[in-house]
XYZ file of C-alpha atoms in Angstrom:
329
model
C 61.054 25.035 2.111
C 64.607 23.814 2.704
C 63.396 20.606 4.242
C 61.200 19.943 1.173
C 64.349 20.038 -0.937
C 66.492 17.817 1.258
C 65.927 14.508 -0.750
C 66.773 16.303 -3.891
C 69.922 17.935 -2.364
C 71.059 14.438 -0.786
C 70.726 12.924 -4.264
C 73.030 15.677 -5.814
C 75.691 14.960 -3.217
C 76.008 11.456 -4.584
C 75.841 12.427 -8.284
C 78.837 12.712 -10.491
C 79.198 14.272 -14.108
C 79.876 11.678 -16.812
C 83.434 11.478 -18.343
C 83.922 13.819 -21.289
C 83.640 13.051 -24.843
C 82.075 9.995 -26.525
C 82.004 6.624 -25.007
C 83.571 5.048 -28.048
C 85.502 6.701 -30.863
C 83.268 7.829 -33.652
C 85.247 5.854 -36.314
C 84.540 2.803 -34.345
C 80.902 2.920 -34.156
C 79.310 0.833 -36.935
C 76.068 2.300 -38.191
C 72.776 0.289 -38.413
C 69.816 -0.500 -36.192
C 70.315 -3.386 -33.766
C 67.951 -5.773 -36.000
C 70.214 -4.817 -38.959
C 73.488 -5.494 -36.859
C 71.991 -8.974 -35.666
C 71.100 -9.882 -39.232
C 74.666 -8.867 -40.552
C 76.437 -10.808 -37.931
C 74.196 -13.772 -38.382
C 75.888 -14.223 -41.754
C 78.949 -16.427 -41.895
C 80.633 -14.108 -44.506
C 80.515 -11.154 -42.152
C 83.715 -10.833 -40.190
C 82.828 -10.639 -36.384
C 85.536 -7.920 -35.736
C 85.536 -6.111 -32.272
C 84.166 -2.705 -33.423
C 81.079 -4.401 -34.940
C 80.570 -6.562 -31.959
C 80.980 -3.366 -29.657
C 78.425 -1.418 -31.757
C 75.967 -4.359 -31.358
C 76.358 -4.311 -27.566
C 75.823 -0.631 -27.376
C 72.779 -0.802 -29.483
C 71.522 -3.821 -27.566
C 72.251 -1.919 -24.130
C 70.201 1.067 -25.552
C 67.275 -1.046 -26.767
C 67.124 -2.913 -23.167
C 66.773 0.483 -21.633
C 64.615 2.037 -24.194
C 62.743 -0.792 -25.993
C 60.556 1.695 -27.898
C 63.576 2.747 -30.006
C 64.452 -0.806 -30.915
C 64.010 -0.050 -34.837
C 66.303 3.155 -34.594
C 69.747 3.659 -35.719
C 70.681 5.208 -32.271
C 73.354 7.970 -32.638
C 76.602 7.985 -30.744
C 75.530 10.973 -28.858
C 72.432 9.163 -27.495
C 74.542 5.824 -26.889
C 76.993 8.095 -24.794
C 74.097 9.649 -22.996
C 72.884 6.326 -21.863
C 76.377 5.361 -20.796
C 76.598 8.645 -18.869
C 73.458 8.032 -17.029
C 74.591 4.748 -15.955
C 78.086 5.504 -15.026
C 77.558 5.394 -11.284
C 74.666 3.038 -11.039
C 74.221 3.418 -7.347
C 75.203 7.104 -6.896
C 73.554 8.282 -10.019
C 74.547 10.941 -12.875
C 73.788 14.504 -13.181
C 72.080 13.408 -16.487
C 69.448 11.687 -14.358
C 68.286 14.844 -12.617
C 64.542 14.921 -12.409
C 64.215 11.364 -14.161
C 63.241 9.319 -11.123
C 61.715 6.210 -13.035
C 64.827 6.026 -15.161
C 67.021 6.225 -12.176
C 64.905 3.449 -10.421
C 65.169 1.382 -13.618
C 68.814 1.818 -13.927
C 69.305 0.935 -10.265
C 66.992 -2.162 -10.459
C 68.968 -3.460 -13.488
C 72.334 -1.973 -12.659
C 74.214 -5.284 -12.057
C 73.033 -6.856 -15.331
C 73.888 -3.524 -17.244
C 77.221 -3.506 -15.467
C 77.954 -6.787 -17.039
C 76.780 -5.535 -20.546
C 78.261 -2.186 -20.818
C 81.791 -3.521 -19.972
C 82.437 -3.359 -23.610
C 86.115 -5.169 -23.721
C 85.087 -8.097 -21.668
C 81.650 -8.480 -23.267
C 83.153 -8.319 -26.866
C 85.933 -10.764 -25.688
C 83.370 -13.278 -24.539
C 81.206 -12.936 -27.690
C 84.335 -13.456 -29.755
C 85.217 -16.472 -27.935
C 81.806 -17.844 -28.452
C 81.526 -16.992 -32.082
C 84.874 -18.917 -32.534
C 83.189 -22.231 -31.552
C 82.344 -25.054 -33.822
C 79.088 -26.439 -32.433
C 77.629 -29.687 -33.503
C 74.328 -28.751 -35.236
C 73.515 -32.241 -36.625
C 70.704 -32.570 -34.041
C 69.503 -28.935 -34.343
C 70.586 -26.159 -32.222
C 69.475 -25.925 -28.476
C 71.264 -23.154 -26.720
C 70.983 -22.287 -22.996
C 72.260 -19.299 -20.962
C 72.138 -20.011 -17.211
C 72.028 -16.576 -15.279
C 71.029 -14.752 -18.427
C 71.108 -11.183 -17.150
C 70.442 -8.968 -20.009
C 70.540 -11.826 -22.451
C 73.472 -10.852 -24.659
C 75.023 -14.139 -24.476
C 71.922 -15.729 -25.698
C 72.004 -13.349 -28.545
C 75.632 -14.491 -29.141
C 74.457 -18.115 -29.182
C 71.865 -17.234 -31.821
C 74.532 -15.566 -33.924
C 76.512 -18.663 -33.515
C 73.797 -20.879 -34.722
C 72.918 -18.676 -37.514
C 76.593 -18.465 -38.733
C 76.659 -22.267 -38.875
C 73.453 -22.484 -40.993
C 70.594 -23.087 -38.331
C 67.837 -20.722 -39.286
C 65.653 -21.278 -36.469
C 67.564 -22.186 -33.210
C 65.994 -22.976 -29.966
C 67.284 -20.681 -27.231
C 66.508 -20.548 -23.521
C 67.765 -18.236 -20.909
C 67.226 -18.595 -16.960
C 67.381 -15.590 -14.786
C 66.342 -15.495 -11.031
C 65.716 -11.727 -10.865
C 62.164 -11.093 -12.190
C 62.371 -7.678 -13.491
C 65.651 -8.503 -15.325
C 64.351 -11.843 -16.857
C 61.117 -9.929 -17.973
C 63.015 -7.226 -19.714
C 65.418 -9.676 -21.417
C 62.770 -11.844 -22.595
C 60.700 -8.916 -24.052
C 63.701 -7.783 -26.048
C 64.941 -11.105 -27.093
C 61.286 -12.087 -28.159
C 61.085 -8.936 -30.287
C 64.285 -9.704 -32.015
C 63.162 -13.300 -32.756
C 66.125 -14.767 -30.895
C 64.718 -16.838 -27.944
C 63.225 -16.538 -24.575
C 64.193 -15.923 -20.947
C 62.347 -17.493 -18.090
C 62.410 -16.319 -14.540
C 63.912 -19.437 -12.946
C 66.588 -20.660 -10.423
C 69.364 -22.281 -12.627
C 70.587 -23.974 -9.554
C 67.756 -26.342 -9.233
C 67.565 -29.495 -11.697
C 63.881 -29.292 -12.122
C 64.366 -25.936 -14.001
C 65.511 -27.953 -17.051
C 62.753 -30.438 -16.880
C 60.584 -28.838 -19.677
C 63.372 -28.293 -22.178
C 62.890 -29.657 -25.801
C 64.527 -33.126 -26.357
C 67.878 -33.501 -28.049
C 71.483 -32.667 -27.338
C 72.371 -29.132 -26.002
C 74.626 -27.273 -28.603
C 75.773 -24.346 -26.609
C 75.619 -23.408 -22.998
C 76.825 -20.195 -21.348
C 77.325 -19.868 -17.575
C 79.455 -16.983 -16.541
C 78.103 -16.631 -12.934
C 81.510 -16.298 -11.825
C 83.115 -14.254 -8.937
C 85.955 -11.729 -9.585
C 89.439 -12.879 -9.214
C 90.628 -13.954 -5.851
C 87.115 -14.426 -4.460
C 85.542 -17.699 -3.376
C 83.702 -19.795 -5.714
C 80.577 -19.849 -3.551
C 80.188 -16.029 -3.895
C 78.360 -16.761 -7.237
C 76.214 -19.764 -8.305
C 78.598 -21.107 -10.885
C 79.261 -24.499 -9.108
C 75.734 -24.996 -8.051
C 74.377 -24.293 -11.549
C 76.649 -26.720 -12.967
C 75.951 -29.469 -10.453
C 72.102 -28.967 -11.518
C 72.816 -28.958 -15.080
C 74.776 -32.229 -14.951
C 72.290 -33.942 -12.953
C 69.455 -32.919 -15.172
C 70.893 -33.182 -18.602
C 73.938 -35.498 -18.135
C 74.440 -37.259 -21.629
C 72.909 -34.414 -23.404
C 75.805 -32.302 -22.623
C 78.426 -34.569 -24.185
C 79.051 -32.360 -27.364
C 78.078 -29.040 -25.970
C 80.023 -25.899 -26.717
C 80.526 -24.266 -23.161
C 81.258 -20.740 -22.395
C 83.626 -20.583 -20.591
C 85.240 -23.766 -21.809
C 86.768 -24.428 -18.216
C 87.598 -22.475 -15.135
C 90.751 -22.627 -12.814
C 90.509 -22.190 -9.108
C 93.102 -22.785 -6.375
C 93.649 -22.466 -2.627
C 94.530 -19.000 -1.255
C 98.272 -19.417 -1.615
C 98.111 -20.889 -5.023
C 99.656 -24.346 -4.372
C 96.553 -26.443 -5.196
C 94.794 -25.985 -8.477
C 91.512 -27.362 -9.653
C 90.420 -27.366 -13.520
C 86.749 -27.291 -13.553
C 85.636 -28.518 -17.116
C 83.060 -30.514 -18.918
C 84.871 -33.767 -18.383
C 84.569 -33.510 -14.709
C 80.995 -31.703 -14.751
C 82.821 -28.406 -13.652
C 83.398 -29.996 -10.315
C 87.114 -30.148 -10.277
C 89.454 -33.050 -10.716
C 91.343 -33.241 -7.173
C 89.605 -36.438 -6.005
C 87.725 -37.185 -2.743
C 90.307 -35.729 -0.561
C 89.936 -32.087 -1.976
C 88.508 -29.387 0.142
C 84.885 -28.362 -0.817
C 84.759 -26.652 -4.217
C 82.941 -23.772 -3.106
C 85.928 -22.797 -0.836
C 88.260 -22.594 -3.798
C 89.409 -19.072 -5.111
C 88.522 -17.866 -8.659
C 91.685 -17.526 -10.872
C 91.393 -18.184 -14.621
C 88.970 -18.969 -17.393
C 89.573 -20.771 -20.765
C 88.135 -18.862 -23.735
C 88.602 -20.007 -27.415
C 91.252 -22.518 -26.300
C 93.435 -19.857 -24.234
C 93.548 -19.699 -20.568
C 93.246 -16.207 -19.239
C 93.377 -14.844 -15.678
C 89.780 -13.747 -15.078
C 90.871 -10.017 -14.472
C 92.503 -9.851 -17.749
C 89.504 -10.909 -19.745
C 89.096 -8.093 -22.486
C 92.450 -6.579 -21.584
C 93.459 -6.341 -25.150
C 90.179 -4.668 -26.240
C 90.284 -1.726 -23.843
C 90.756 0.436 -27.047
C 87.037 -0.003 -27.591
C 86.104 2.305 -24.926
C 87.448 5.861 -25.010
C 90.038 6.276 -22.344
C 88.096 8.640 -20.037
C 85.303 6.143 -19.743
C 87.373 3.105 -19.087
C 87.304 3.203 -15.236
C 83.546 3.843 -15.006
C 82.512 1.193 -17.449
C 85.104 -1.731 -17.238
C 83.704 -3.315 -14.112
C 82.516 -6.841 -15.143
C 84.769 -8.758 -12.945
């Protein structure tokens, strides 16, 4: 009898109770279904204020996990329950007791959801993206390389709609098959775009794209502060992009706009930006880019240490939840 219970008992040793209270202050949550929030933010006369964007992200996260409830105005209690189930994506939460399928799902999609549910950083990225002024004279082709849950592809859709493009062409690339399929299903139902299972570090991935300039491109596959760039595929993705698309990127809005990296002591710095194909500008004598250490990003014209992205928006998350959820980088 005791032996039969050992797996369950072992799981309980890893589980923790979620933080107390709602994940976001009730007065900050903007009511509405996910499609309604998308429609509102697609209008240029709707201010993209942080609370509205945070509400969009929470509803999007819920629809990603529970697509059968896409059309519902999900309550704060249910949004908090979702965050509570996810709060320790490896160890698990007491709210997952007996829900083995959901536990497996959250584990398999945990890294992508961790990126999404760091509300301050995700809202900061969306705010920077929506502040851009894209060239839409040739239509709107938007790409997200390393799409994850697809939230930045949704951001590109909102950017296009706010600039008068009714039907943008949006494509994301994600190497994890289950994550790509989930994001593709949700974004397809929303009428936003598609996510393909593909390796964004390979130039041939971009061979089948529609003709014309790329209006917007997101690539946030970056390591956390102080880690070497090779820990994530950011340099390799950019190398493939500029080989494959070259002149089509001349007027592209990039997110991030630039990345700063340095040697370990911070004496030699590189600025990775569109004008140098995000390969740095130190010349032929520089050490390999992949050995540089991640430092800063440029968002909406401002240079920000990567660990401080979203710092001014921490108020979006209730204080007891911040340590558990704010782990994007």
